[in-house]
Short mmCIF file of C-alpha atoms in Angstrom, two decimals:
data_model
loop_
_atom_site.label_atom_id
_atom_site.label_comp_id
_atom_site.label_asym_id
_atom_site.label_seq_id
_atom_site.Cartn_x
_atom_site.Cartn_y
_atom_site.Cartn_z
CA MET A 211 0.08 0.20 0.24
CA ASN A 212 2.57 2.66 1.31
CA ALA A 213 5.25 1.86 -1.45
CA PRO A 214 8.88 3.53 -0.44
CA PRO A 215 9.91 5.71 -2.99
CA PRO A 216 12.34 5.32 -5.76
CA ALA A 217 15.54 5.37 -4.73
CA SER A 218 16.98 7.92 -7.92
CA GLU A 219 14.67 10.64 -6.33
CA PRO A 220 15.63 13.96 -5.56
CA GLY A 221 15.96 13.93 -1.91
CA ARG A 222 14.96 10.52 -0.64
CA ALA A 223 18.10 7.45 -0.15
CA ASP A 224 17.84 4.23 -0.58
CA SER A 225 17.29 3.37 3.49
CA ASP A 226 14.35 5.86 3.38
CA ALA A 227 11.51 3.99 4.54
CA PRO A 228 8.22 6.33 4.72
CA ARG A 229 6.42 6.73 7.66
CA GLN A 230 3.23 5.07 8.79
CA PRO A 231 0.88 8.51 9.58
CA GLY A 232 -1.01 8.48 13.13
CA LEU A 233 -4.66 9.82 13.72
CA GLY A 234 -3.65 13.91 14.30
CA VAL A 235 -1.20 13.75 10.77
CA ALA A 236 -4.10 12.18 9.34
CA ILE A 237 -6.78 14.02 9.77
CA ILE A 238 -4.99 17.33 9.12
CA PRO A 239 -5.19 17.13 4.79
CA ILE A 240 -8.53 15.37 5.28
CA VAL A 241 -10.09 18.40 7.77
CA LEU A 242 -7.85 21.52 5.61
CA THR A 243 -9.61 20.20 2.37
CA LEU A 244 -12.88 19.35 3.89
CA GLY A 245 -12.45 23.00 4.93
CA ILE A 246 -11.96 24.68 1.66
CA LEU A 247 -14.66 22.98 0.63
CA ALA A 248 -17.65 24.43 2.18
CA LEU A 249 -15.77 27.68 2.30
CA GLN A 250 -16.50 27.27 -1.95
CA LEU A 251 -19.78 25.82 -1.51
CA PHE A 252 -21.62 27.86 2.14
CA TYR A 253 -19.92 30.98 1.51
CA PHE A 254 -18.96 31.64 -1.63
CA GLY A 255 -22.25 29.94 -2.54
CA ASP A 256 -20.55 28.91 -5.55
CA PHE A 257 -20.74 25.08 -6.76
CA THR A 258 -17.61 24.10 -8.53
CA PRO A 259 -15.69 21.63 -5.72
CA HIS A 260 -12.56 21.12 -8.40
CA ILE A 261 -10.01 23.98 -6.40
CA PRO A 262 -10.98 22.73 -3.09
CA LEU A 263 -10.32 18.69 -4.60
CA ALA A 264 -7.16 20.29 -6.37
CA CYS A 265 -6.10 21.82 -3.07
CA GLY A 266 -6.82 18.39 -1.13
CA ILE A 267 -4.44 16.63 -3.48
CA ALA A 268 -1.73 19.48 -2.80
CA VAL A 269 -2.03 18.80 1.29
CA THR A 270 -1.99 15.74 1.17
CA ALA A 271 0.80 15.89 -1.38
CA LEU A 272 2.56 17.45 1.45
CA ALA A 273 2.07 15.61 4.51
CA GLY A 274 3.32 12.99 2.66
CA TYR A 275 6.50 14.46 1.62
CA TRP A 276 6.39 14.70 5.45
CA LEU A 277 6.25 11.33 6.09
CA GLY A 278 8.76 10.52 3.53
CA HIS A 279 7.10 9.80 0.23
CA GLY A 280 8.53 11.26 -2.57
CA TRP A 281 6.08 12.93 -5.35
CA ARG A 282 6.70 10.43 -7.48
CA SER A 283 5.08 7.33 -5.33
CA ILE A 284 2.48 9.87 -4.49
CA GLU A 285 1.47 10.17 -7.85
CA GLU A 286 1.63 6.85 -8.74
CA GLY A 287 -1.31 6.03 -5.57
CA ILE A 288 -3.13 8.75 -7.82
CA PHE A 289 -2.74 7.72 -11.19
CA ARG A 290 -3.39 4.23 -9.54
CA VAL A 291 -7.17 4.54 -8.69
CA ILE A 292 -7.64 7.05 -10.94
CA ASN A 293 -7.14 3.67 -13.43
CA VAL A 294 -9.13 1.53 -11.78
CA SER A 295 -12.00 3.91 -12.27
CA LEU A 296 -10.89 4.59 -15.55
CA PRO A 297 -14.09 2.51 -16.93
CA SER A 298 -16.73 4.10 -14.63
CA VAL A 299 -15.01 7.49 -16.89
CA SER A 300 -15.88 5.61 -20.20
CA ILE A 301 -19.28 5.03 -19.07
CA LEU A 302 -19.28 8.90 -18.76
CA ILE A 303 -18.05 9.88 -22.47
CA VAL A 304 -20.09 6.76 -23.81
CA VAL A 305 -23.50 8.26 -22.11
CA GLY A 306 -22.93 12.01 -23.05
CA ILE A 307 -22.68 11.16 -26.66
CA ILE A 308 -26.21 8.39 -26.43
CA ILE A 309 -27.96 11.38 -24.20
CA GLY A 310 -26.99 13.45 -27.66
CA VAL A 311 -27.95 11.34 -30.04
CA TRP A 312 -31.13 9.52 -28.78
CA ILE A 313 -31.99 12.56 -28.50
CA ALA A 314 -32.05 12.99 -32.01
CA SER A 315 -33.12 9.90 -33.30
CA GLY A 316 -36.32 10.35 -31.26
CA THR A 317 -35.23 7.95 -28.69
CA VAL A 318 -35.99 10.08 -25.69
CA PRO A 319 -38.94 12.22 -27.02
CA THR A 320 -40.47 8.78 -28.36
CA LEU A 321 -40.44 7.37 -24.38
CA ILE A 322 -41.46 10.52 -23.36
CA TYR A 323 -44.21 10.60 -25.30
CA TYR A 324 -45.23 7.23 -24.58
CA GLY A 325 -44.58 7.80 -20.91
CA LEU A 326 -47.14 10.97 -20.90
CA VAL A 327 -49.68 8.88 -22.86
CA LEU A 328 -50.04 5.57 -21.33
CA LEU A 329 -48.64 6.90 -17.10
CA SER A 330 -50.23 9.35 -14.89
CA PRO A 331 -49.34 11.39 -12.71
CA GLU A 332 -50.77 9.22 -9.46
CA THR A 333 -48.39 5.92 -10.31
CA PHE A 334 -45.28 7.86 -12.24
CA LEU A 335 -42.64 8.16 -9.09
CA ALA A 336 -43.83 4.35 -8.46
CA ALA A 337 -43.69 3.29 -12.23
CA GLY A 338 -40.20 5.18 -12.56
CA MET A 339 -38.37 3.37 -10.01
CA ILE A 340 -40.10 0.43 -10.81
CA LEU A 341 -38.05 0.85 -14.53
CA CYS A 342 -34.98 1.85 -13.41
CA ALA A 343 -34.25 -0.94 -11.19
CA LEU A 344 -35.79 -3.74 -13.81
CA VAL A 345 -33.09 -1.82 -16.06
CA SER A 346 -29.80 -1.01 -14.36
CA VAL A 347 -30.38 -5.06 -13.00
CA SER A 348 -30.39 -6.21 -16.98
CA LEU A 349 -27.58 -3.36 -17.85
CA GLY A 350 -25.71 -3.55 -14.54
CA THR A 351 -24.70 0.10 -14.67
CA SER A 352 -26.73 3.12 -12.79
CA TRP A 353 -24.99 5.19 -14.59
CA GLY A 354 -26.50 3.92 -17.48
CA THR A 355 -29.60 3.64 -16.32
CA VAL A 356 -30.11 7.04 -15.20
CA GLY A 357 -29.27 8.45 -18.24
CA THR A 358 -30.68 7.26 -20.76
CA VAL A 359 -33.61 6.01 -19.48
CA GLY A 360 -34.00 8.76 -16.02
CA LEU A 361 -33.21 11.14 -18.63
CA ALA A 362 -36.87 9.82 -20.01
CA LEU A 363 -38.20 10.08 -16.91
CA MET A 364 -37.29 14.02 -16.03
CA GLY A 365 -38.79 14.67 -19.49
CA ILE A 366 -41.94 12.63 -17.94
CA GLY A 367 -42.07 14.34 -14.56
CA ALA A 368 -41.97 17.57 -15.57
CA GLY A 369 -44.84 17.17 -18.14
CA PHE A 370 -46.82 16.37 -15.27
CA GLY A 371 -45.19 19.02 -13.24
CA ILE A 372 -43.71 16.70 -10.37
CA PRO A 373 -40.81 18.54 -8.92
CA ALA A 374 -37.31 17.57 -10.61
CA TYR A 375 -36.17 15.99 -7.04
CA TRP A 376 -39.02 13.54 -6.56
CA THR A 377 -38.45 12.77 -10.16
CA ALA A 378 -34.80 12.92 -9.32
CA GLY A 379 -34.65 10.70 -5.98
CA ALA A 380 -36.89 7.89 -7.49
CA VAL A 381 -34.71 7.39 -10.65
CA VAL A 382 -31.76 7.24 -7.81
CA SER A 383 -33.19 4.51 -5.80
CA GLY A 384 -34.14 2.52 -9.27
CA ALA A 385 -30.92 2.41 -10.49
CA PHE A 386 -28.49 1.93 -8.49
CA PHE A 387 -30.85 -0.70 -6.52
CA GLY A 388 -29.92 -2.91 -9.53
CA ASP A 389 -26.05 -1.22 -10.09
CA LYS A 390 -26.18 -3.29 -6.07
CA VAL A 391 -27.79 -6.62 -7.40
CA SER A 392 -27.41 -6.94 -10.68
CA PRO A 393 -23.75 -9.58 -10.99
CA LEU A 394 -22.79 -7.41 -14.10
CA SER A 395 -22.24 -4.56 -11.46
CA ASP A 396 -18.77 -3.44 -11.53
CA THR A 397 -19.15 -2.89 -7.63
CA THR A 398 -20.96 -5.36 -6.92
CA ASN A 399 -18.31 -8.04 -8.37
CA LEU A 400 -15.65 -5.65 -5.98
CA ALA A 401 -17.41 -5.83 -2.53
CA PRO A 402 -17.25 -9.70 -2.81
CA ALA A 403 -13.75 -10.08 -4.52
CA VAL A 404 -12.00 -7.91 -1.69
CA THR A 405 -14.33 -9.51 0.92
CA GLY A 406 -13.16 -13.20 0.09
CA THR A 407 -16.68 -13.74 -0.61
CA ARG A 408 -18.42 -15.60 -3.49
CA LEU A 409 -20.33 -13.20 -5.56
CA PHE A 410 -23.72 -15.13 -5.90
CA ASP A 411 -23.43 -15.64 -1.67
CA HIS A 412 -22.93 -12.05 -1.44
CA ILE A 413 -26.77 -10.93 -3.68
CA ARG A 414 -28.36 -12.77 -1.97
CA ASN A 415 -27.44 -11.36 1.32
CA LEU A 416 -27.71 -8.36 0.34
CA LEU A 417 -31.57 -9.02 -0.22
CA PRO A 418 -32.88 -8.74 3.24
CA THR A 419 -31.88 -4.87 2.91
CA THR A 420 -32.59 -4.77 -0.48
CA VAL A 421 -36.34 -5.85 -0.25
CA PRO A 422 -37.23 -3.73 2.62
CA ALA A 423 -35.74 -0.79 1.76
CA MET A 424 -37.54 -0.30 -2.31
CA LEU A 425 -41.19 -1.69 -0.44
CA VAL A 426 -40.49 1.59 1.68
CA ALA A 427 -39.65 3.30 -0.65
CA LEU A 428 -42.14 1.85 -3.77
CA ALA A 429 -44.97 3.33 -0.54
CA VAL A 430 -43.57 6.36 -0.41
CA TYR A 431 -43.62 7.46 -4.18
CA ALA A 432 -46.70 5.57 -4.37
CA GLY A 433 -47.87 7.93 -1.36
CA VAL A 434 -46.78 10.91 -2.62
CA GLY A 435 -48.31 10.19 -5.97
CA PHE A 436 -51.97 9.49 -4.48
CA THR A 437 -52.05 12.62 -2.11
CA LEU A 438 -49.75 15.49 -3.55
CA MET A 439 -50.32 14.90 -7.30
CA GLU A 440 -52.78 16.10 -9.09
CA SER A 441 -54.83 15.36 -12.78
CA ASP A 442 -56.01 18.86 -12.73
CA SER A 443 -56.66 20.85 -16.25
CA ALA A 444 -53.69 23.01 -16.17
CA SER A 445 -51.17 19.31 -15.67
CA PHE A 446 -53.51 18.19 -18.81
CA ALA A 447 -53.05 21.29 -20.93
CA ARG A 448 -49.34 21.33 -20.21
CA ILE A 449 -49.12 17.08 -21.44
CA GLU A 450 -51.22 18.33 -24.34
CA ALA A 451 -48.42 20.70 -25.41
CA ILE A 452 -45.34 19.10 -24.55
CA THR A 453 -46.97 15.38 -26.88
CA GLY A 454 -47.91 18.16 -29.65
CA THR A 455 -44.56 19.36 -29.98
CA LEU A 456 -42.48 16.60 -29.70
CA GLN A 457 -44.82 15.01 -32.66
CA ALA A 458 -44.53 18.01 -34.94
CA HIS A 459 -40.11 18.30 -34.18
CA PHE A 460 -40.10 13.93 -34.27
CA HIS A 461 -40.98 11.55 -35.79
CA ILE A 462 -42.67 9.52 -32.99
CA SER A 463 -42.63 5.76 -33.37
CA PRO A 464 -41.95 2.61 -31.30
CA LEU A 465 -39.19 1.92 -34.43
CA MET A 466 -37.64 4.53 -32.78
CA LEU A 467 -37.28 2.52 -29.25
CA VAL A 468 -35.17 0.15 -31.24
CA PRO A 469 -31.53 1.52 -30.05
CA ALA A 470 -32.64 1.16 -26.11
CA LEU A 471 -33.52 -2.06 -26.54
CA LEU A 472 -30.73 -3.40 -28.52
CA VAL A 473 -28.37 -2.15 -25.34
CA ILE A 474 -31.28 -3.92 -23.19
CA ALA A 475 -30.80 -6.90 -25.37
CA LEU A 476 -27.35 -7.33 -25.20
CA ALA A 477 -27.49 -6.48 -21.44
CA VAL A 478 -29.39 -9.65 -20.78
CA THR A 479 -26.98 -12.03 -23.08
CA LYS A 480 -24.41 -10.59 -20.55
CA GLN A 481 -22.23 -8.11 -23.10
CA PRO A 482 -20.48 -5.98 -22.08
CA PRO A 483 -21.57 -2.57 -20.82
CA ILE A 484 -19.27 0.00 -22.62
CA PRO A 485 -19.48 -2.33 -26.13
CA SER A 486 -23.08 -2.14 -25.30
CA LEU A 487 -23.72 1.50 -24.92
CA PHE A 488 -21.80 2.12 -27.64
CA ALA A 489 -23.95 0.17 -29.61
CA GLY A 490 -27.09 2.37 -28.94
CA ALA A 491 -25.70 5.61 -30.13
CA VAL A 492 -24.87 3.68 -33.35
CA ALA A 493 -28.02 2.35 -33.45
CA GLY A 494 -29.31 5.99 -32.24
CA ALA A 495 -27.43 7.61 -35.40
CA LEU A 496 -28.60 4.91 -37.95
CA VAL A 497 -32.07 5.89 -36.39
CA ALA A 498 -31.74 9.69 -36.21
CA ALA A 499 -29.98 9.67 -40.10
CA PHE A 500 -33.25 7.28 -41.81
CA PHE A 501 -35.89 8.38 -39.81
CA GLN A 502 -35.61 11.91 -38.81
CA ASP A 503 -33.15 13.17 -41.24
CA ARG A 504 -30.35 14.18 -40.08
CA GLY A 505 -27.01 14.36 -41.86
CA LEU A 506 -23.71 12.19 -40.58
CA HIS A 507 -22.05 16.18 -39.96
CA GLU A 508 -24.46 17.29 -37.90
CA ILE A 509 -25.35 13.21 -35.81
CA PHE A 510 -21.35 14.00 -35.14
CA THR A 511 -22.07 17.20 -33.19
CA PHE A 512 -24.92 16.18 -31.68
CA ALA A 513 -22.54 13.02 -30.39
CA ASN A 514 -20.02 15.76 -29.61
CA SER A 515 -21.50 18.96 -28.18
CA GLY A 516 -25.44 17.63 -27.75
CA TYR A 517 -28.56 18.03 -28.78
CA GLU A 518 -29.98 21.46 -28.72
CA ILE A 519 -33.90 22.87 -29.73
CA ALA A 520 -36.25 26.31 -29.61
CA THR A 521 -39.52 25.27 -29.89
CA GLY A 522 -41.19 27.96 -27.79
CA VAL A 523 -41.99 25.19 -25.46
CA SER A 524 -39.80 25.98 -22.00
CA GLU A 525 -40.38 22.26 -21.09
CA VAL A 526 -38.96 20.63 -23.80
CA ASP A 527 -36.92 23.32 -24.54
CA ASP A 528 -34.97 22.84 -21.64
CA LEU A 529 -35.33 18.87 -21.91
CA LEU A 530 -33.76 18.46 -25.37
CA SER A 531 -30.93 20.76 -25.39
CA ARG A 532 -28.80 18.49 -24.12
CA GLY A 533 -25.79 15.39 -23.90
CA GLY A 534 -23.22 15.24 -25.55
CA ILE A 535 -19.61 14.10 -25.11
CA GLN A 536 -18.81 18.22 -23.98
CA SER A 537 -21.46 18.01 -21.58
CA MET A 538 -19.50 15.22 -19.12
CA MET A 539 -16.01 17.47 -18.87
CA TRP A 540 -17.20 19.41 -15.82
CA THR A 541 -18.93 16.20 -14.21
CA VAL A 542 -14.95 14.32 -15.63
CA SER A 543 -13.14 16.60 -14.92
CA LEU A 544 -14.39 17.10 -11.00
CA ILE A 545 -14.48 13.15 -11.00
CA LEU A 546 -10.74 12.85 -11.67
CA LEU A 547 -9.70 15.55 -9.30
CA ALA A 548 -11.84 13.20 -6.71
CA LEU A 549 -9.91 10.14 -7.71
CA GLY A 550 -6.61 11.97 -6.81
CA LEU A 551 -7.57 12.94 -3.83
CA GLY A 552 -8.28 9.40 -2.74
CA GLY A 553 -5.55 8.31 -4.14
CA ALA A 554 -3.39 10.16 -2.39
CA LEU A 555 -4.76 9.69 1.14
CA GLU A 556 -4.26 6.23 0.56
CA ARG A 557 -0.51 6.53 -0.78
CA THR A 558 0.19 8.39 2.42
CA GLY A 559 -1.42 6.23 4.66
CA CYS A 560 -4.05 8.64 5.93
CA LEU A 561 -7.15 6.90 5.35
CA GLN A 562 -5.80 3.60 6.87
CA ALA A 563 -4.87 5.66 9.44
CA ILE A 564 -7.90 6.83 10.80
CA VAL A 565 -9.60 3.54 9.69
CA ARG A 566 -7.08 1.55 11.81
CA ALA A 567 -7.89 4.29 15.17
CA LEU A 568 -11.29 3.16 14.60
CA MET A 569 -11.07 -0.92 14.22
CA ALA A 570 -8.90 0.02 18.04
CA ARG A 571 -11.46 0.98 19.48
CA VAL A 572 -14.69 -1.39 18.27
CA ARG A 573 -15.65 -4.85 20.07
CA ARG A 574 -19.01 -5.68 19.27
CA PHE A 575 -19.74 -6.89 16.06
CA ALA A 576 -22.78 -3.93 15.75
CA ALA A 577 -19.98 -1.47 16.34
CA VAL A 578 -18.07 -3.23 13.63
CA GLN A 579 -21.11 -3.80 11.38
CA ALA A 580 -22.05 0.03 11.82
CA SER A 581 -17.97 0.81 11.75
CA ALA A 582 -17.39 -0.81 8.65
CA THR A 583 -20.27 1.25 6.72
CA ALA A 584 -19.62 4.52 7.86
CA THR A 585 -16.03 4.37 6.66
CA ALA A 586 -17.38 3.53 3.02
CA VAL A 587 -19.91 6.18 3.43
CA SER A 588 -16.91 8.68 5.14
CA THR A 589 -13.92 7.03 1.91
CA ASN A 590 -17.20 8.05 -0.32
CA LEU A 591 -17.22 12.44 1.07
CA VAL A 592 -14.06 12.48 1.07
CA ALA A 593 -12.27 10.80 -1.67
CA GLY A 594 -15.10 10.47 -4.27
CA ASP A 595 -14.91 7.52 -4.86
CA PRO A 596 -17.21 4.87 -4.99
CA TYR A 597 -14.39 2.66 -5.99
CA LEU A 598 -11.88 3.67 -2.80
CA SER A 599 -15.09 3.48 -0.55
CA ILE A 600 -15.65 -0.39 -0.94
CA ALA A 601 -12.57 -1.60 -1.88
CA LEU A 602 -10.49 0.59 1.27
CA PRO A 603 -12.88 -0.63 4.13
CA GLY A 604 -12.95 -4.31 2.60
CA ARG A 605 -9.43 -4.94 2.99
CA MET A 606 -8.83 -3.42 6.19
CA PHE A 607 -12.19 -5.02 8.09
CA ALA A 608 -11.70 -8.44 7.11
CA PRO A 609 -9.07 -9.60 9.51
CA THR A 610 -11.48 -8.38 12.29
CA TYR A 611 -14.84 -10.03 11.14
CA ARG A 612 -12.66 -12.98 10.49
CA GLY A 613 -10.71 -12.60 14.28
CA MET A 614 -14.85 -12.94 15.82
CA GLY A 615 -16.13 -15.88 13.40
CA TYR A 616 -18.32 -13.58 11.19
CA SER A 617 -18.85 -14.34 8.33
CA THR A 618 -17.20 -11.51 5.63
CA LEU A 619 -20.47 -11.69 3.56
CA ASN A 620 -21.38 -9.14 6.22
CA LEU A 621 -18.58 -7.20 5.21
CA SER A 622 -19.24 -7.01 2.05
CA ARG A 623 -22.75 -6.33 1.91
CA ALA A 624 -21.91 -3.48 4.20
CA VAL A 625 -19.04 -2.00 1.83
CA GLU A 626 -21.56 -2.22 -1.36
CA GLU A 627 -23.94 -0.16 1.13
CA GLY A 628 -22.25 2.11 2.41
CA GLY A 629 -20.02 2.89 -1.43
CA THR A 630 -22.31 2.06 -3.81
CA LEU A 631 -25.95 3.12 -2.17
CA ILE A 632 -24.04 6.21 -1.28
CA SER A 633 -22.33 8.14 -3.44
CA PRO A 634 -24.98 9.32 -6.04
CA LEU A 635 -25.82 11.01 -3.03
CA VAL A 636 -22.65 12.67 -2.05
CA PRO A 637 -22.25 16.18 -4.96
CA TRP A 638 -18.66 15.78 -5.45
CA ASN A 639 -18.54 11.70 -5.70
CA ALA A 640 -18.24 10.68 -8.55
CA GLY A 641 -21.65 9.07 -8.62
CA GLY A 642 -23.63 12.52 -7.21
CA ALA A 643 -21.56 14.15 -10.03
CA PHE A 644 -23.03 12.64 -12.75
CA VAL A 645 -26.23 11.77 -10.83
CA ILE A 646 -26.73 15.83 -11.33
CA ALA A 647 -25.15 16.48 -14.97
CA ALA A 648 -27.03 13.29 -16.48
CA LEU A 649 -30.25 14.45 -15.14
CA ALA A 650 -29.17 18.60 -15.54
CA LEU A 651 -30.40 19.23 -11.66
CA GLY A 652 -29.20 22.86 -12.31
CA ILE A 653 -26.93 21.62 -9.05
CA ALA A 654 -23.60 23.94 -11.19
CA ASP A 655 -26.06 27.26 -11.75
CA GLY A 656 -26.47 27.49 -8.02
CA ASN A 657 -30.22 25.76 -7.78
CA PHE A 658 -29.61 24.06 -4.10
CA ASP A 659 -33.64 22.93 -4.45
CA ASN A 660 -32.96 19.75 -6.30
CA LEU A 661 -30.10 18.86 -4.29
CA LEU A 662 -33.31 17.17 -2.11
CA TYR A 663 -33.57 14.37 -4.40
CA ILE A 664 -30.67 13.49 -1.68
CA PRO A 665 -32.97 12.32 0.90
CA LEU A 666 -35.95 11.86 -1.25
CA ALA A 667 -33.72 8.83 -2.89
CA ILE A 668 -35.14 6.73 0.22
CA ALA A 669 -33.38 3.21 -1.02
CA CYS A 670 -29.81 4.25 -1.25
CA TRP A 671 -29.96 5.68 2.60
CA LEU A 672 -32.24 3.50 3.74
CA SER A 673 -30.94 0.38 3.20
CA PRO A 674 -27.02 0.10 5.02
CA VAL A 675 -29.31 1.31 7.70
CA ILE A 676 -31.17 -0.85 7.84
CA GLY A 677 -27.93 -3.20 7.80
CA ILE A 678 -27.07 -1.64 10.87
CA THR A 679 -30.15 -2.27 12.90
CA TYR A 680 -29.77 -5.67 12.08
CA ALA A 681 -26.58 -5.77 13.21
CA ILE A 682 -27.73 -4.73 16.12
CA THR A 683 -30.57 -7.43 16.85
CA GLY A 684 -28.49 -10.12 15.18
CA LEU A 685 -30.63 -10.25 12.17
CA PHE A 686 -29.36 -11.23 8.95
CA SER A 687 -25.51 -11.71 10.28
CA PRO A 688 -24.36 -14.81 9.67
CA LYS A 689 -21.95 -16.40 11.27
CA ALA A 690 -18.95 -18.08 9.51
CA SER A 691 -19.75 -21.62 7.96
CA GLU A 692 -17.21 -24.12 8.10
CA GLU A 693 -16.26 -24.50 4.45
CA GLU A 694 -15.19 -19.96 4.90
CA ARG A 695 -13.73 -20.89 8.34
CA ALA A 696 -11.08 -23.82 5.37
CA GLU A 697 -11.24 -22.05 3.04
CA TRP A 698 -9.50 -18.86 5.42
CA GLU A 699 -7.33 -22.28 6.98
CA ARG A 700 -6.64 -22.79 3.80
CA ARG A 701 -5.03 -18.97 2.98
CA GLY A 702 -3.91 -18.65 5.86
CA GLU A 703 -5.69 -16.08 7.30
CA GLU A 704 -7.09 -15.26 10.67
CA VAL A 705 -9.54 -17.60 12.62
CA ALA A 706 -11.93 -17.41 15.02
CA THR A 707 -10.70 -20.03 18.61
CA THR A 708 -14.48 -19.24 19.63
CA PRO A 709 -17.80 -20.06 17.91
#
C-alpha cells in the first residue's frame, strides 16, 4: 500500500522508508480539504468543488512528503486509483454521446411521449422507480440507466408538473438498486472480491436489506403520487402542449425505441456495458439518419456538443437541449480530481490510519458492522470514489470479521451499501456528480433546491440503516460457515477460536 519512493528521486535515499501517519497527522489533510470545500460551497455559494479538491491533493502531498514519500510515490498512488476507475469515466463519456444521439434519433422524445400518454401523475414516481430498477439490473450499470431511462423520466415528470427532485429521487433509488444486486455490476463484483466472498452469496445476502428498503421507497412514492399529485386541467394542458410539440418536431414511433431495446438485449446476453452502450449510440445514429433526416455531420455534432432545440415550449427546450461528450467534461474533471485525492490519501496512509484508529476502539459485532459501513460512507465523502469506498474498508476490516468468527458476507454487504448506494448522494462524489450532470439538476448553476433528491432517494440511504439495525439485533448477520473457515485456514488467514 505505501511503497517506498524510487531511490533515484531527489531528496530520498535507499534507506528512507515512509512513516505511517498517526491519527492527528492523518486527519489534517482531510479536515483542511473539507474546510476549503465548505468555504467554496457555503460562504461563496459556488458549487464548483474542483479547486478545493485540487488543494486537497496538494495538502495531502505535502503531508506525504513530510512522512517520507517522494512525489513519484504519491503520483503513482493518484494515478493507480484513477486508472482503476477509468471504466466508469468511459461509461460517462459514452452516456454523453447517447444522450445527444438518442434525442436526435427520437428515442428519448418517444419515451417521453409514450410515458405522458400511458402513465398518470399518481403512479409515475412508483412506476419510474420500478422501471429504473429493472433496466439497471439488466444493464448492470446505474450510470447507464440514469443517463438514458432516467433522462426520459425527468421529461415525463416535468410534463406532469412533478418537481425535479422527486423524479430524481425515484430514478436514483431504482437505478442504484440495480447496480447493487446485478451480477453484471462492477461494484457488485468488487465488494465480494476484496472481502473474500462469492458473488452470488454476496447478492443473496444483500436481499434482506434491499427488499425492505425498496418496498418502503415504493410505498412512499406511491403515497406521494396519490396524495400530492393531481391530474388537474393545467396538467392536462401542459401534457398536450408537450406531446404536440414532440410530434411536430420528431417522428414518434415504436421503431424509435430500437436503440434502447438493443442495449437491453445486449445486457441480457451479458455483453460488456461499454460496447453495449456504444452499440446503442450507433443504432441511435442510424435511426436519426433514416427516420429523422439527420446528416452525418449533424449526428457527429450531437454526439460531441449535444442536441439543441428551440420550440417555444420551455419544458421541451430545457429537457432536450443537452447531451454530448462536452456536457460531461465538467463532471469528468470533477471525478478525476476526486479520484486523485482519494489515491493520494490512500498512498500516504491517511485513510488507513483513520480506519486503524476506528478499529482499535470497536469490540462488539454491531459496532464493527456500523464502523465498516461508516468508513465506506466517509470514504465516499472525503475521497469521492465509490471504488475506493468499497476496496479500502473491505481490505482493512476483513481480518476483524474473521477474528470474531463472523462471515465476511456481513462486511461485503456493509461496504456495498456504504459505497455503492451512498455514492450518488454526495454531490462531489463520482456518482453524485454524474447524477447531477445527467439529469440536469442545475446544481452547478446555483439551484440548490434540487439537492432535495438526496433525502428523496429513499432506497439508497435506508438500506444501510436497515443493515446496521440487523447487526444490532443479530438478524441476518451470519456467522462464518465451516466451509468459509476452511477457506480462511487454507489461505492462512486469522480464524476465530470460538464459534
